XYZ file of C-alpha atoms in Angstrom:
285
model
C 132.105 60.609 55.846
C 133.594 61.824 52.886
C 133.430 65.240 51.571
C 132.288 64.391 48.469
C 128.967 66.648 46.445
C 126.390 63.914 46.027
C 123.271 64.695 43.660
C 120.394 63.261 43.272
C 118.247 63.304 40.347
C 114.262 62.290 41.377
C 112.840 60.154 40.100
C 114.939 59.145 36.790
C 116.949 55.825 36.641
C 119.261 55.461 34.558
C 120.083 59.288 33.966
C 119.925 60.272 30.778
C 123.090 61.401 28.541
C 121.164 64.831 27.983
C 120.282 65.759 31.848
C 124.559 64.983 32.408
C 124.734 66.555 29.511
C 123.626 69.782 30.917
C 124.888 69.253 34.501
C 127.981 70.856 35.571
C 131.207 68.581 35.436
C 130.876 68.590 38.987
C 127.922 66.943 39.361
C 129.100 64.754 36.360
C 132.563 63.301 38.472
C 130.623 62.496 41.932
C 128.161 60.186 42.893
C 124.302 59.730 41.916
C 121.789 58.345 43.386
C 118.325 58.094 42.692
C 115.804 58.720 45.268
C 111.667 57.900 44.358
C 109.308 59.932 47.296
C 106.849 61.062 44.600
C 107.205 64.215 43.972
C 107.881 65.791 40.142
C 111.386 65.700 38.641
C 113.604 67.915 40.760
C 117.798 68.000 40.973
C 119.060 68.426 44.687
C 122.951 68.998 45.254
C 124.199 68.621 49.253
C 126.216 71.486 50.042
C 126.059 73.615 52.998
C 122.300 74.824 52.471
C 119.705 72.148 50.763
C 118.661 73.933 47.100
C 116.242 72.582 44.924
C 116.067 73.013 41.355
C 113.544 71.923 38.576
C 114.456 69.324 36.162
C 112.943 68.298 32.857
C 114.562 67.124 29.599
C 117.794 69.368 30.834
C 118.641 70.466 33.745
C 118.513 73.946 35.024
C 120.906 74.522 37.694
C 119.768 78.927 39.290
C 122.985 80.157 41.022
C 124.529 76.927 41.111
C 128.173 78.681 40.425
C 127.592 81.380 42.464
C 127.002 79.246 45.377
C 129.559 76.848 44.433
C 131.951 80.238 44.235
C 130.693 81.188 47.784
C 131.682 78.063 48.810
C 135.101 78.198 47.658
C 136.074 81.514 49.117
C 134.022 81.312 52.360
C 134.566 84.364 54.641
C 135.518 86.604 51.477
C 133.222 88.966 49.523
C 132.684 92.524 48.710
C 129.059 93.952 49.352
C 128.037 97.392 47.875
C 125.582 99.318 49.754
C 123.605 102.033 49.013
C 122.785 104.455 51.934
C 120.713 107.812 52.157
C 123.053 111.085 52.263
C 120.436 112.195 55.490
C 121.543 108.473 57.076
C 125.106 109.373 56.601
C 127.903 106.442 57.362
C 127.922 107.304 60.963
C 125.707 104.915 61.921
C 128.060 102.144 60.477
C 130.841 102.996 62.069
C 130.210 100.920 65.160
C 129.078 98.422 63.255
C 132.136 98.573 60.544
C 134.412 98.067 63.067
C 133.178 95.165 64.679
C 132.156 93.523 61.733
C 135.717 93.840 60.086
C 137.071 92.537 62.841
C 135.476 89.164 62.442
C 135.238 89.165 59.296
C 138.168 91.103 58.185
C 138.041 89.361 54.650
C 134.698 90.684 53.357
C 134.871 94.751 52.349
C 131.482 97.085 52.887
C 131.635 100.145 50.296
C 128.358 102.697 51.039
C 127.343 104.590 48.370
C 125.415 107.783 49.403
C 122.259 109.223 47.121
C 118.616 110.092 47.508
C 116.027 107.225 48.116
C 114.866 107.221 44.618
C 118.027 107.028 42.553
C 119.293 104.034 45.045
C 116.371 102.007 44.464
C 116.681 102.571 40.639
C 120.548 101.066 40.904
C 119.552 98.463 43.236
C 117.174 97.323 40.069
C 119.724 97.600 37.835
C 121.951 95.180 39.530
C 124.666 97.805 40.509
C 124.224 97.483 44.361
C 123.558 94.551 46.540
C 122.051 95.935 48.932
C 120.085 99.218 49.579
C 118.659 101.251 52.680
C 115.170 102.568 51.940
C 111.646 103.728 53.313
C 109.373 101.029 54.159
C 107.135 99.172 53.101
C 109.179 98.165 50.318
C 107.453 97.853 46.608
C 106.465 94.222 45.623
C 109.800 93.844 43.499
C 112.027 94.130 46.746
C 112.511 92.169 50.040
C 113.787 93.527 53.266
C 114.299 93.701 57.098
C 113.559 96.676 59.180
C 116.691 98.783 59.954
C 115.896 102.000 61.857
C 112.384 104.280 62.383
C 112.242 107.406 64.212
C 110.437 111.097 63.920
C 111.340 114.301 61.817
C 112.844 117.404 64.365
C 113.552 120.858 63.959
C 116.691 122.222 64.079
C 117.547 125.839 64.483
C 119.994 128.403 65.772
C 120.513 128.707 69.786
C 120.079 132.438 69.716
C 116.522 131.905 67.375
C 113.084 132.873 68.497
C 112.028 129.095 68.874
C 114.957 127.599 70.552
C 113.698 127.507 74.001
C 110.756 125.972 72.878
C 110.367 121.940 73.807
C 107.667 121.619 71.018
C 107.138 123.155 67.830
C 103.955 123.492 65.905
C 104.228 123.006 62.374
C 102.023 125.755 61.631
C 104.221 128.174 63.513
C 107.139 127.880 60.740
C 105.226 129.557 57.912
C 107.297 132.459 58.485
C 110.583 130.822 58.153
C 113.551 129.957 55.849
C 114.242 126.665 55.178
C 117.585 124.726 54.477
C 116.276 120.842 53.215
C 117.725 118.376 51.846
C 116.680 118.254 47.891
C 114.111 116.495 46.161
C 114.519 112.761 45.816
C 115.307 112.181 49.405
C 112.608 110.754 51.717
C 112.787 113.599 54.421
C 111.864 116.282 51.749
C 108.777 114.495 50.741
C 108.013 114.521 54.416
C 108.386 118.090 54.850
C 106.921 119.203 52.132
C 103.822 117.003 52.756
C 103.730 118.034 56.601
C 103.985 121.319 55.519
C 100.904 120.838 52.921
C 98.938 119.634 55.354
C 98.928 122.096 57.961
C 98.317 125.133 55.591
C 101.392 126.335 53.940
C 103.728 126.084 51.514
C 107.785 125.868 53.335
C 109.549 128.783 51.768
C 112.927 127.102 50.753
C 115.967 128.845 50.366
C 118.499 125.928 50.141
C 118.318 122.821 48.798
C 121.609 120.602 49.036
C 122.324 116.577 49.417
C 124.655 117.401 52.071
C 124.228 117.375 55.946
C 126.965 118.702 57.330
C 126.503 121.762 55.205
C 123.197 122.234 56.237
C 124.180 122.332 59.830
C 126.887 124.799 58.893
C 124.003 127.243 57.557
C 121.658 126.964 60.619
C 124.735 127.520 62.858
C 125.633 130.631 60.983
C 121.244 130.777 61.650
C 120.728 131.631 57.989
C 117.268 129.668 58.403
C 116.346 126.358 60.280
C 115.921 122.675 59.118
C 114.154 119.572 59.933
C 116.413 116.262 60.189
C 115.553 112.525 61.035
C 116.192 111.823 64.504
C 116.482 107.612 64.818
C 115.792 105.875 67.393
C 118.944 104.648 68.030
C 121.219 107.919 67.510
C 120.831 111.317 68.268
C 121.122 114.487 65.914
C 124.859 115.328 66.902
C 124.951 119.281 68.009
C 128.229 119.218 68.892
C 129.845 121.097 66.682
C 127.695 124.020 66.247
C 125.289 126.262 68.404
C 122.284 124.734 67.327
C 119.258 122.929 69.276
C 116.714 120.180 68.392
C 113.291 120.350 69.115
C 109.981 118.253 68.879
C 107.833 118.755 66.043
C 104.124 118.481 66.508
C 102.539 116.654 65.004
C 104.782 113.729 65.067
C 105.789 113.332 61.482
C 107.086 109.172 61.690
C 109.450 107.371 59.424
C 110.607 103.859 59.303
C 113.655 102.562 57.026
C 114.719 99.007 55.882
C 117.478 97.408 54.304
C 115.965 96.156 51.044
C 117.430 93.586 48.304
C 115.835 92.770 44.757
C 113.353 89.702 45.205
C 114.640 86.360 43.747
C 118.586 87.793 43.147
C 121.306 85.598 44.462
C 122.005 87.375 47.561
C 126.541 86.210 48.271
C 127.541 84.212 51.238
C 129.222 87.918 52.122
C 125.949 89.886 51.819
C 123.878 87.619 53.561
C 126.726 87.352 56.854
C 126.532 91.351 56.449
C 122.436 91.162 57.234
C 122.625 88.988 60.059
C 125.195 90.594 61.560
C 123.054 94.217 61.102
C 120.086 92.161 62.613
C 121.565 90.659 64.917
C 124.012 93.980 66.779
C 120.636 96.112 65.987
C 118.678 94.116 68.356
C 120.836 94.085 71.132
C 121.465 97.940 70.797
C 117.511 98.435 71.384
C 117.653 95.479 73.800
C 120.097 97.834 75.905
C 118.462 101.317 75.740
């Protein structure tokens, strides 16, 4: 069989001069055929993945050159991808490098802000794809990328660190380093801290994490981070410890895309390949 695009235009025979009119040259310079299974006027082209489109006096062809692009170029693309500061690349790095190396022609490039602002771009068109909180609002679609609790994070030599669990209520006295407003783990805190009796007295505020592990290893106050299931909060570098909050304060993050936007051959291989290396992770621990 040929490689030829074939379309099919249901159920009108002849096709009109105005319905080529409006079809792509493409579609113009291969074959037609017409196909009658009762259904309403509707334009189908064969290419990798069945699309339908909607046909009346002209025909309107969504994405059609976009696809055709993807196409083309195959295993080429550039994705951008907004990320939360508190997520931090780290947790791509694994991922990066496997990804790149079978698909070494399609580039990843993260950019890092607070949940809000991201999902404000993402509207706009100026990312592709974007990690945020779930659920997702009604204008976005996603998968589910990561969930875990909130911890606190302090100074080896403080007055809590040899504690395994940490009432909330017990931090009323304390100075706390945060990340600022705008990012999901402040609204946490601030609401955790709301609802067992106090108001967090704040003495940083900062989009940056390694800084605020810098301050609570100097132990100029203590923090509370996301610890994910799948990665622990690295205490490496500093003398610092983690401990258990209670209560629990949950979280759960996806990676969301704008409903009904063309989503690239290169975005959608990125997703399935996230998917498909998260699952096995979890299927391992």
């Amino acid at each position: 069989m040929s490689n030829k695009i074939i379309y099919y235009i249901l159920p009108v025979t002849p096709i009109s001069s105005p319905v080529m009119a409006a079809a792509p040259s493409e579609a113009r310079n291969t074959a037609v055929a017409p196909i009658s299974d009762g259904s309403s006027k509707r334009l189908i082209h064969c290419l990798p993945r069945m699309w339908w489109f909607r046909a009346s006096s002209t025909v309107v062809i969504e994405h059609f050159y976009d696809e055709l692009d993807d196409i083309k170029n195959s295993k080429k693309g550039n994705i951008k991808m907004g990320i939360f500061s508190t997520l931090g690349t780290d947790i791509f790095s694994e991922l990066m490098a496997l990804f790149h190396k079978e698909y070494p022609l399609i580039t990843v490039r993260f950019v890092e802000d607070g949940a809000l602002h991201l999902k404000n771009t993402l509207l706009q068109g100026e990312l592709d794809l974007v990690v945020m909180p779930l659920p997702v609002d009604d204008e976005f679609e996603s998968i589910p990328f990561m969930k875990g609790d909130l911890r606190l994070v302090v100074h080896q030599n403080h007055r809590l660190a040899d504690q395994e669990t940490v009432l909330w209520e017990d931090l009323k006295e304390e100075s706390f380093i945060i990340f600022r407003e705008g990012y999901q783990v402040h609204e946490l805190i601030m609401q955790a801290c709301k609802l067992n009796g106090f108001e967090p007295n704040v003495i940083c505020e900062t989009s940056q994490w390694k800084f605020i592990m810098e301050m609570v290893s100097f132990n100029q106050g203590i923090t509370i981070l996301p610890q994910s299931d799948l990665e622990q909060i690295d205490v490496s570098e500093g003398k610092i410890k983690v401990i258990h909050l209670n209560p629990r304060i949950n979280w759960q993050i996806g990676i969301a895309w704008k409903k009904d936007s063309y989503l690239s051959y290169a975005t959608r291989t990125w997703i399935d390949f996230i998917k498909t290396n998260l699952e096995g992770s979890r299927n391992n621990q």
